[in-house]
């Protein structure tokens, strides 16, 4: 076991050496900050995450929230953690100073939140949902709604949820049935049922603000008839304090594989009492608004998956250094001492795979956060627009790749522990159970794949893909020496094949319709994911090589180990992982119809 959540040196390398985060300081919005303030907030997040989140991670997993006598009971440490997070200003961290925020860049906030998720994903769920719901009200709510709900949420007195899913409508939100009937008093009466709503009931905050998707009576069918409502657990009295109970109630708690500290709720609206909802923005625009929150949440899911993977890697690395077992294959002397398992090449394989997946996924997600910063604050409007286009293209990749490979990393962490990994006495099985949610929620990875290949890749004449290729090209050109040159060549060749197959798929979409193309969307998601993460690794390798080149003689042993480790993990990705997409390319090129043509009754 180790208490390292994310390697601080790796984080600093990725933020400053690879992403040049300090250049954000030149922007007006961040003018009051400096590298020291960024580092101080990261330091605080790391310390607080260990002290107030990691301290109850295992207990909250063992002792799930319970629904007793009409109330949810949960460990008091969850509230203490939430309150500590809110009081330190993290809920409002990215917001304007006028709203009580710190005007921190997304890149820094994402890094900070990484520590809290790595420490305890269950408790982290409550503040993260609150931030996202608050942002929705900030952007699309009216002044009255902002006055009523935003500040209490940013201060951590009220929490937020996103209430989309219904028992019969998960992936297909077009089919939601929850209804909203207008009244003469300005509010709507909400009626329906939602399921899997995270944080939908808890004993942490004074009020819960549900962001609910519903249909105004008579609205068009499908996605064009969905509106967004604020539905508080308690209606506010004249002084803005929680007053009368609103008609949203807990139908039951759902018991899960992981993420057990976050309540998962079935909620009913308007069953026992009238449920007041307040329309956000225009009617029938709800899904568009909610997509803002979902896109942020999708990047957040990717980040969470990357750091839970990372946490498992840290644990298994510490274990592998400590656990002794067996001898070198060439050592036949039974009297010689056993060696630490990290000495075995096969254990190094599993550790290297975890390092390549998790540090690669972390790099991908930090890059996504940087795109958010550039979209919001880059001084050049063209660069702002380009960052938005790239982020839009990469959002399904940022959600899905870390959630798939972060979970794989946790699977490998269990394997590194051997039998101990399978027991609840050691921490890695919980990492795997927690992470296993990430390919499912916020749109399953299957839905992300179809979003990428069915929509995102073609938007604005594939402008996003062109921009990505341009970005990759810059780093290919910088990889001029030694191993990096070889890696750049293999990335360039894979990219060319991917571009060619994309053009073919575009033609097939027009000529043959979506079915044969989207049937293999998962292969395309893996292909673009691996290409993007290979590029992220090339950027890290370029930065590491530069450091090694500039500081050759004066390098300390620990510096050398860090940068050589980066180069070796990059090599692992280029030798062991990137070539695996040949299979995806082959299936896409031939538009393989095996899955498409398998009839349901042939199973
Ligand atoms: C722990 C947890 C927390 C959650 N938190 C929230 C929350 O806070 N708020 C909220 O609103 N929801 C929440 N969800 C719901 C979550 O977003 C949904 O579970 C998810 O979107 C999938 O919907 P579903 O479960 O109905 O599965 P389904 O939609 O029934 O999908 C089942 C399978 O079919 C596939 N599939 C479905 N449609 C298609 C298609 N058209 N093409 C190809 N494949 C398809 C899916 O990829 C999946 O593999 C949560 C879920 C869980 C488990």
XYZ file of C-alpha atoms and ligand atoms in Angstrom:
656
model
C 0.000 0.000 0.000
C 1.094 3.548 -0.619
C -0.497 6.881 0.129
C 0.696 8.353 -3.186
C -2.421 9.300 -5.135
C -0.825 10.773 -8.252
C 2.950 11.102 -8.628
C 3.500 14.842 -8.082
C 6.603 14.869 -10.199
C 4.748 13.296 -13.109
C 1.927 15.792 -12.717
C 4.351 18.741 -12.701
C 6.109 17.296 -15.769
C 2.836 16.906 -17.648
C 1.453 20.301 -16.629
C 4.534 22.418 -17.091
C 7.053 20.621 -19.341
C 4.549 19.111 -21.772
C 1.563 21.479 -21.651
C 3.345 24.715 -20.768
C 0.609 25.536 -18.264
C 2.556 28.534 -16.958
C 1.855 30.289 -20.296
C -1.755 30.626 -19.070
C -0.449 33.173 -16.565
C -0.096 35.686 -19.422
C -3.881 35.723 -19.841
C -5.898 38.444 -18.109
C -8.158 35.982 -16.344
C -5.253 34.361 -14.511
C -3.140 37.489 -14.008
C -3.445 37.339 -10.223
C -1.911 33.869 -10.144
C 1.642 32.639 -10.551
C 3.357 29.261 -10.649
C 3.577 29.330 -6.848
C -0.199 29.781 -6.406
C -0.874 26.960 -8.891
C 1.512 24.686 -7.009
C 0.087 25.708 -3.639
C -3.474 24.759 -4.679
C -2.222 21.434 -6.029
C -0.324 20.833 -2.794
C -3.481 21.626 -0.790
C -5.585 19.290 -2.943
C -3.082 16.447 -2.541
C -2.893 16.891 1.247
C -6.638 17.367 1.755
C -7.478 14.432 -0.489
C -5.308 12.176 1.673
C -6.552 13.604 4.975
C -10.271 14.058 4.313
C -11.129 11.711 1.422
C -8.696 8.770 1.474
C -9.264 8.433 5.234
C -12.723 6.875 4.691
C -12.444 5.394 1.186
C -12.483 1.785 2.334
C -15.017 2.314 5.114
C -17.480 4.004 2.744
C -17.063 1.098 0.345
C -17.776 -1.464 3.089
C -20.494 0.495 4.846
C -22.750 1.660 2.023
C -25.371 4.378 2.509
C -28.631 2.910 3.858
C -32.257 3.960 3.462
C -33.840 3.638 6.907
C -37.002 5.183 8.308
C -37.371 7.399 5.251
C -33.829 8.784 5.650
C -30.478 8.050 4.071
C -27.788 7.337 6.616
C -24.167 7.439 5.622
C -20.746 7.699 7.228
C -20.253 11.123 8.835
C -16.797 11.297 7.212
C -18.441 11.729 3.792
C -20.021 15.000 4.927
C -16.778 16.055 6.609
C -14.896 15.453 3.353
C -17.512 17.307 1.284
C -17.507 20.261 3.687
C -13.707 20.428 3.754
C -13.641 20.444 -0.071
C -16.268 23.205 -0.219
C -14.693 25.319 2.532
C -11.309 25.190 0.819
C -13.064 26.827 -2.166
C -12.737 23.930 -4.598
C -16.410 23.838 -5.690
C -16.102 27.436 -6.859
C -12.414 27.116 -7.812
C -12.822 27.796 -11.528
C -15.431 30.550 -11.122
C -15.124 34.342 -11.172
C -13.915 36.047 -8.041
C -17.247 37.945 -8.030
C -18.960 34.591 -7.398
C -16.558 33.700 -4.614
C -14.330 31.702 -6.967
C -10.559 31.606 -7.432
C -10.490 31.979 -11.256
C -8.257 28.957 -11.546
C -7.640 27.411 -14.972
C -9.442 24.176 -15.844
C -6.024 22.514 -16.152
C -5.230 23.231 -12.504
C -8.740 22.400 -11.262
C -8.669 19.103 -13.175
C -5.331 18.245 -11.585
C -6.673 19.096 -8.118
C -9.816 17.056 -8.627
C -7.653 14.151 -9.757
C -6.313 13.817 -6.199
C -9.808 13.729 -4.685
C -11.050 11.058 -7.111
C -7.914 8.980 -6.700
C -8.386 9.209 -2.925
C -12.085 8.389 -2.831
C -14.236 8.361 -5.976
C -17.450 7.851 -3.987
C -17.139 10.994 -1.879
C -15.763 12.997 -4.835
C -19.023 12.340 -6.724
C -21.004 14.806 -4.582
C -18.943 17.977 -5.088
C -18.204 17.182 -8.734
C -21.897 16.848 -9.586
C -22.555 20.046 -7.657
C -19.951 21.984 -9.665
C -21.361 20.721 -12.949
C -24.991 21.468 -12.005
C -23.999 24.927 -10.752
C -22.291 25.635 -14.048
C -25.458 24.753 -15.917
C -27.433 27.268 -13.846
C -24.677 29.867 -14.214
C -24.723 29.642 -18.004
C -28.375 28.963 -18.839
C -30.340 30.023 -15.748
C -31.936 33.450 -15.297
C -30.869 36.004 -12.664
C -33.498 34.837 -10.197
C -32.356 31.214 -10.499
C -28.710 32.208 -10.194
C -29.477 34.264 -7.068
C -31.468 31.455 -5.512
C -29.305 28.433 -6.247
C -25.850 29.263 -7.549
C -24.174 30.753 -4.487
C -25.458 28.141 -2.005
C -24.204 25.456 -4.391
C -20.801 27.059 -4.800
C -20.555 27.386 -1.029
C -21.464 23.736 -0.556
C -24.734 24.385 1.299
C -26.776 22.880 -1.570
C -25.611 20.015 -3.773
C -26.520 19.249 -7.393
C -27.504 16.235 -9.466
C -28.158 15.470 -13.101
C -31.418 13.615 -13.554
C -31.695 12.286 -17.088
C -32.039 8.509 -17.022
C -35.429 6.792 -16.723
C -36.088 3.084 -16.282
C -36.925 2.644 -19.981
C -34.643 5.410 -21.365
C -30.902 5.347 -20.651
C -28.846 5.559 -23.832
C -31.905 6.739 -25.720
C -32.802 9.995 -23.975
C -35.139 10.797 -26.872
C -37.584 8.434 -25.165
C -37.820 10.057 -21.750
C -41.387 10.449 -20.428
C -41.144 12.638 -17.318
C -43.626 15.436 -17.934
C -43.884 19.103 -16.981
C -47.219 20.904 -16.853
C -47.167 24.721 -16.772
C -49.048 26.520 -13.977
C -50.280 30.093 -13.615
C -47.751 30.718 -10.829
C -44.778 30.409 -13.162
C -43.478 27.038 -12.036
C -44.170 23.690 -13.705
C -45.542 20.534 -12.123
C -43.123 17.671 -12.742
C -44.330 14.074 -12.890
C -42.324 10.944 -13.592
C -39.571 8.624 -12.461
C -35.790 8.737 -12.785
C -33.296 6.016 -12.031
C -29.565 5.753 -11.177
C -29.471 9.401 -10.104
C -26.152 9.862 -8.310
C -26.364 11.865 -5.106
C -30.167 12.040 -5.527
C -30.539 11.735 -1.749
C -27.928 12.072 0.975
C -27.371 13.465 4.441
C -24.699 16.001 3.531
C -26.260 19.299 2.414
C -29.260 21.468 3.395
C -30.841 21.093 -0.026
C -30.413 19.128 -3.258
C -30.845 20.820 -6.628
C -31.845 18.296 -9.281
C -31.321 19.280 -12.916
C -34.162 17.325 -14.491
C -34.938 16.588 -18.127
C -38.682 16.495 -18.819
C -41.197 17.147 -21.574
C -43.548 20.086 -21.445
C -47.009 18.767 -22.231
C -47.598 18.891 -26.003
C -43.880 19.177 -26.855
C -42.612 17.486 -30.042
C -41.538 13.843 -29.797
C -37.876 12.920 -29.511
C -34.924 15.090 -28.510
C -36.548 18.256 -29.858
C -39.189 18.180 -27.125
C -36.972 17.937 -24.047
C -36.695 20.804 -21.568
C -34.510 21.360 -18.530
C -35.848 22.095 -15.045
C -34.447 22.952 -11.661
C -36.198 20.763 -9.107
C -35.072 21.427 -5.523
C -35.638 18.913 -2.757
C -36.891 21.797 -0.580
C -38.608 24.820 -2.113
C -37.017 28.063 -1.006
C -38.826 30.407 1.389
C -38.924 34.185 1.002
C -35.502 34.547 2.571
C -34.000 32.011 0.127
C -33.663 29.289 2.761
C -34.859 25.706 2.256
C -38.508 25.656 3.337
C -41.397 23.419 2.332
C -40.586 19.894 1.104
C -40.986 19.600 -2.689
C -42.657 16.536 -4.211
C -39.478 14.718 -5.255
C -38.899 11.628 -3.199
C -36.549 8.711 -2.887
C -38.125 5.520 -4.202
C -35.082 3.465 -3.243
C -31.303 3.141 -3.194
C -29.517 1.034 -5.796
C -26.679 -1.247 -4.663
C -23.624 -1.217 -6.858
C -20.389 -3.005 -7.687
C -18.294 0.052 -6.852
C -18.569 3.803 -6.259
C -20.496 2.703 -3.207
C -20.000 5.916 -1.254
C -22.078 7.849 -3.814
C -25.764 7.147 -3.354
C -27.458 5.831 -6.492
C -31.111 6.633 -6.333
C -34.448 5.925 -7.918
C -36.441 9.155 -7.637
C -40.127 9.778 -8.111
C -41.468 13.188 -9.011
C -44.991 14.337 -8.173
C -46.204 11.004 -6.791
C -46.991 11.878 -3.172
C -47.075 15.672 -3.400
C -46.912 18.339 -6.124
C -43.392 18.649 -7.481
C -42.426 22.177 -8.517
C -39.897 22.591 -11.304
C -38.458 25.814 -12.703
C -37.766 25.957 -16.434
C -34.153 26.732 -17.337
C -33.749 28.825 -20.495
C -36.101 28.131 -23.391
C -38.514 25.198 -23.578
C -37.397 22.266 -25.779
C -33.722 23.264 -25.565
C -33.032 21.105 -22.523
C -30.892 18.446 -24.120
C -28.694 21.081 -25.752
C -28.128 22.719 -22.357
C -27.618 19.404 -20.650
C -25.005 18.479 -23.233
C -22.837 21.250 -21.877
C -22.931 19.552 -18.498
C -22.578 16.088 -20.023
C -19.560 17.102 -22.091
C -17.858 18.465 -19.005
C -18.942 15.385 -17.131
C -17.573 13.138 -19.895
C -14.147 14.749 -19.656
C -14.510 14.359 -15.873
C -15.331 10.658 -16.255
C -12.219 10.146 -18.377
C -10.161 11.959 -15.770
C -11.648 9.896 -12.962
C -10.916 6.687 -14.842
C -7.334 7.770 -15.515
C -6.623 8.568 -11.866
C -8.327 5.488 -10.419
C -6.166 3.516 -12.851
C -3.196 5.553 -11.662
C -3.992 4.860 -8.012
C -4.045 1.108 -8.664
C -0.723 1.442 -10.504
C 0.827 3.264 -7.516
C -0.383 0.512 -5.160
C 0.838 -2.344 -7.347
C 4.191 -0.655 -7.952
C 4.771 -0.322 -4.197
C 3.685 -3.942 -3.694
C 5.963 -5.218 -6.464
C 8.985 -3.512 -4.897
C 8.188 -5.052 -1.525
C 6.911 -8.559 -2.217
C 9.640 -11.155 -2.674
C 9.002 -14.322 -4.623
C 11.164 -16.696 -6.666
C 14.562 -16.047 -8.226
C 16.022 -14.906 -11.546
C 15.416 -17.540 -14.244
C 19.179 -18.095 -14.453
C 19.559 -18.588 -10.665
C 19.233 -22.292 -9.823
C 20.411 -21.981 -6.205
C 17.494 -22.734 -3.813
C 19.544 -21.242 -0.940
C 19.778 -17.794 -2.560
C 17.333 -15.195 -1.228
C 14.068 -14.622 -3.048
C 13.890 -11.440 -5.119
C 11.268 -8.664 -5.217
C 8.671 -9.518 -7.889
C 9.498 -6.271 -9.735
C 12.679 -8.099 -10.825
C 10.608 -10.477 -12.979
C 10.184 -9.285 -16.571
C 6.564 -10.417 -16.675
C 5.718 -8.298 -13.628
C 7.480 -5.356 -15.283
C 5.308 -5.976 -18.331
C 2.212 -5.515 -16.182
C 3.639 -2.445 -14.466
C 4.774 -0.899 -17.744
C 1.358 -1.447 -19.297
C -0.231 0.308 -16.312
C 2.270 3.157 -16.518
C 1.698 3.531 -20.270
C -2.099 3.458 -19.907
C -2.406 5.681 -16.858
C 0.241 8.315 -17.492
C -0.958 8.369 -21.113
C -4.590 8.730 -20.036
C -3.668 11.435 -17.536
C -1.820 13.292 -20.310
C -4.840 12.951 -22.611
C -7.225 14.315 -19.968
C -4.933 17.185 -19.002
C -4.732 18.041 -22.689
C -8.567 18.060 -22.748
C -8.599 20.426 -19.760
C -6.090 22.659 -21.544
C -8.388 22.750 -24.588
C -11.154 23.984 -22.248
C -8.824 26.729 -21.027
C -7.937 27.702 -24.578
C -11.577 27.625 -25.660
C -12.511 29.965 -22.818
C -9.514 32.276 -22.492
C -7.145 32.174 -25.467
C -6.582 35.783 -26.585
C -6.867 34.832 -30.279
C -10.528 34.178 -31.266
C -9.444 31.733 -33.989
C -7.468 29.694 -31.470
C -10.461 29.736 -29.115
C -12.687 28.361 -31.849
C -10.089 25.764 -32.866
C -9.739 24.560 -29.259
C -13.533 24.179 -29.049
C -13.616 22.183 -32.285
C -10.802 19.880 -31.145
C -12.389 19.376 -27.734
C -15.681 18.509 -29.358
C -14.008 15.883 -31.540
C -11.952 14.408 -28.724
C -14.621 14.356 -25.977
C -15.770 10.785 -26.795
C -12.114 9.671 -26.861
C -11.315 11.435 -23.583
C -14.327 9.765 -21.962
C -13.920 6.302 -23.416
C -10.184 5.580 -23.784
C -9.213 6.184 -20.139
C -12.328 4.396 -18.916
C -11.413 1.315 -20.931
C -7.667 1.346 -20.320
C -7.800 2.719 -16.758
C -9.968 -0.278 -15.885
C -7.551 -2.591 -17.728
C -4.757 -1.081 -15.654
C -6.682 -1.927 -12.469
C -7.142 -5.478 -13.740
C -3.356 -5.708 -14.191
C -2.800 -4.222 -10.723
C -4.828 -7.120 -9.270
C -2.657 -9.538 -11.254
C 0.565 -7.972 -9.952
C -0.640 -8.655 -6.398
C -1.359 -12.305 -7.211
C -3.776 -13.906 -4.727
C -3.618 -10.869 -2.475
C -5.066 -8.771 -5.310
C -8.238 -10.842 -5.268
C -8.860 -10.260 -1.577
C -10.596 -7.369 0.127
C -7.641 -6.991 2.480
C -5.784 -5.150 -0.300
C -6.939 -2.002 -2.077
C -6.713 -2.824 -5.786
C -9.939 -4.807 -6.118
C -11.860 -1.705 -5.007
C -10.047 0.392 -7.630
C -11.213 -2.054 -10.298
C -14.791 -2.141 -8.987
C -14.930 1.658 -8.801
C -13.440 2.117 -12.244
C -15.731 -0.436 -13.856
C -18.514 2.162 -13.814
C -16.661 4.535 -16.090
C -17.193 2.744 -19.420
C -20.937 2.681 -18.582
C -22.159 6.023 -17.280
C -22.276 9.420 -19.009
C -23.124 7.585 -22.225
C -21.734 4.070 -22.568
C -18.543 3.630 -24.554
C -20.658 2.053 -27.302
C -22.629 5.289 -27.539
C -19.394 7.338 -27.472
C -18.087 5.294 -30.409
C -21.224 5.970 -32.433
C -21.119 9.663 -31.516
C -17.516 9.814 -32.771
C -17.946 7.933 -36.037
C -21.560 8.890 -36.728
C -21.305 12.612 -35.963
C -18.201 14.210 -34.478
C -15.718 13.161 -37.119
C -17.770 14.719 -39.944
C -18.685 18.026 -38.298
C -17.678 21.148 -40.265
C -16.158 19.075 -43.065
C -14.019 17.137 -40.578
C -12.357 20.304 -39.312
C -11.684 18.662 -35.924
C -9.751 15.804 -37.526
C -7.743 18.248 -39.670
C -6.831 20.231 -36.565
C -5.808 17.076 -34.716
C -3.584 15.986 -37.616
C -1.945 19.426 -37.623
C -1.251 19.234 -33.898
C 0.202 15.730 -34.232
C 2.357 16.856 -37.165
C 4.149 19.454 -35.022
C 5.280 16.795 -32.555
C 6.182 14.312 -35.296
C 8.529 16.944 -36.710
C 10.078 17.534 -33.290
C 10.881 13.823 -32.904
C 14.128 13.989 -34.846
C 16.446 11.640 -33.047
C 16.981 8.007 -32.106
C 14.055 5.968 -30.895
C 11.658 8.892 -31.176
C 12.231 9.084 -34.916
C 11.107 5.466 -35.282
C 8.067 6.086 -33.092
C 7.141 9.172 -35.112
C 7.387 7.124 -38.288
C 5.050 4.420 -36.994
C 2.572 7.014 -35.706
C 2.679 8.838 -39.030
C 2.024 5.614 -40.967
C -0.865 4.616 -38.695
C -2.327 8.098 -38.981
C -2.174 7.969 -42.776
C -4.014 4.647 -42.827
C -6.562 6.028 -40.376
C -7.187 9.074 -42.578
C -7.612 6.849 -45.630
C -10.055 4.550 -43.868
C -11.960 7.584 -42.548
C -12.436 8.795 -46.119
C -13.643 5.347 -47.170
C -16.055 5.205 -44.247
C -17.362 8.670 -45.177
C -18.089 7.382 -48.698
C -19.721 4.238 -47.308
C -21.913 6.287 -44.996
C -23.265 8.164 -48.028
C -23.636 5.132 -50.284
C -24.556 2.319 -47.929
C -26.150 4.142 -45.015
C -25.061 4.156 -41.375
C -25.625 0.501 -40.373
C -22.578 -1.178 -41.967
C -20.284 1.678 -40.919
C -21.467 2.206 -37.341
C -21.507 -1.550 -36.689
C -17.711 -1.251 -36.264
C -17.686 2.103 -34.481
C -15.895 0.595 -31.475
C -12.901 -0.258 -33.694
C -12.786 3.349 -34.845
C -12.901 4.663 -31.272
C -9.999 2.376 -30.311
C -8.086 3.424 -33.429
C -8.438 7.157 -32.811
C -7.899 6.646 -29.075
C -4.638 4.765 -29.588
C -3.419 7.284 -32.170
C -4.181 10.173 -29.819
C -2.558 8.524 -26.801
C 0.490 7.550 -28.914
C 0.768 11.220 -29.810
C 0.449 12.191 -26.119
C 3.311 9.763 -25.401
C 5.401 11.235 -28.199
C 4.921 14.687 -26.653
C 6.046 13.324 -23.292
C 9.026 11.597 -24.917
C 10.000 14.803 -26.737
C 9.860 16.757 -23.469
C 11.807 14.055 -21.589
C 14.464 13.833 -24.311
C 14.856 17.587 -24.262
C 15.365 17.569 -20.497
C 17.848 14.692 -20.655
C 19.722 16.472 -23.465
C 19.863 19.835 -21.678
C 20.844 18.509 -18.256
C 23.054 15.525 -19.192
C 25.992 16.019 -16.838
C 24.209 17.475 -13.825
C 21.343 14.940 -13.729
C 20.685 13.369 -10.346
C 19.992 9.630 -10.191
C 16.343 10.305 -9.429
C 16.026 12.756 -12.355
C 17.597 10.253 -14.692
C 15.303 7.476 -13.454
C 12.221 9.655 -13.952
C 13.038 10.703 -17.514
C 14.368 7.299 -18.591
C 11.140 5.832 -17.186
C 9.153 8.196 -19.391
C 11.151 7.132 -22.464
C 10.711 3.445 -21.672
C 6.949 3.795 -21.138
C 6.702 5.669 -24.457
C 8.624 2.814 -26.059
C 6.204 0.346 -24.479
C 3.260 2.203 -26.010
C 4.860 2.335 -29.447
C 6.109 -1.277 -29.441
C 3.291 -3.066 -27.616
C 0.153 -0.970 -27.996
C 0.081 1.103 -31.183
C 0.619 -1.956 -33.435
C -2.546 -3.561 -32.004
C -4.710 -1.135 -34.011
C -3.708 -3.012 -37.182
C -6.597 -5.340 -36.284
C -9.069 -2.437 -35.955
C -7.825 -0.939 -39.217
C -8.266 -4.252 -41.003
C -11.847 -4.676 -39.735
C -12.701 -1.096 -40.670
C -11.055 -1.308 -44.104
C -12.971 -4.388 -45.079
C -16.117 -3.074 -43.337
C -16.366 -6.396 -41.597
C -20.007 -7.436 -41.313
C -19.681 -10.302 -38.793
C -21.460 -8.525 -35.924
C -23.923 -6.745 -38.193
C -25.095 -9.942 -39.811
C -25.285 -12.117 -36.714
C -29.007 -12.703 -36.283
C -30.391 -12.510 -32.715
C -31.836 -16.032 -32.965
C -28.460 -17.506 -34.024
C -27.162 -17.013 -30.487
C -23.579 3.971 -10.893
C -24.341 4.735 -11.921
C -24.477 6.109 -11.790
C -25.240 6.821 -12.706
N -25.477 8.160 -12.492
C -26.398 8.790 -13.264
C -26.814 10.117 -12.954
O -26.330 10.733 -12.004
N -27.770 10.683 -13.730
C -28.333 10.035 -14.777
O -29.190 10.603 -15.425
N -27.953 8.784 -15.100
C -27.011 8.145 -14.364
N -26.626 6.860 -14.676
C -27.240 6.207 -15.802
C -26.259 5.944 -16.938
O -25.942 7.138 -17.591
C -26.894 4.886 -17.828
O -26.825 3.669 -17.117
C -26.220 4.747 -19.164
O -26.407 5.896 -19.934
C -26.740 3.536 -19.943
O -28.126 3.478 -19.945
P -28.866 2.124 -19.510
O -28.312 1.712 -18.200
O -30.313 2.349 -19.594
O -28.393 1.063 -20.550
P -29.041 0.820 -21.991
O -29.266 2.123 -22.657
O -30.163 -0.117 -21.867
O -27.836 0.105 -22.734
C -27.527 -1.279 -22.553
C -26.459 -1.675 -23.579
O -26.958 -1.468 -24.897
C -26.095 -0.599 -25.622
N -26.896 0.271 -26.470
C -27.993 0.983 -26.120
N -28.453 1.668 -27.162
C -27.650 1.411 -28.190
C -27.579 1.836 -29.549
N -28.469 2.694 -30.059
N -26.597 1.354 -30.319
C -25.670 0.495 -29.835
N -25.674 0.053 -28.572
C -26.645 0.514 -27.752
C -25.324 0.189 -24.576
O -24.070 0.653 -25.070
C -25.185 -0.842 -23.467
O -24.072 -1.647 -23.706
C -25.814 6.148 -13.806
C -25.611 4.776 -13.953
C -24.891 4.071 -13.041
C -24.722 2.585 -13.218
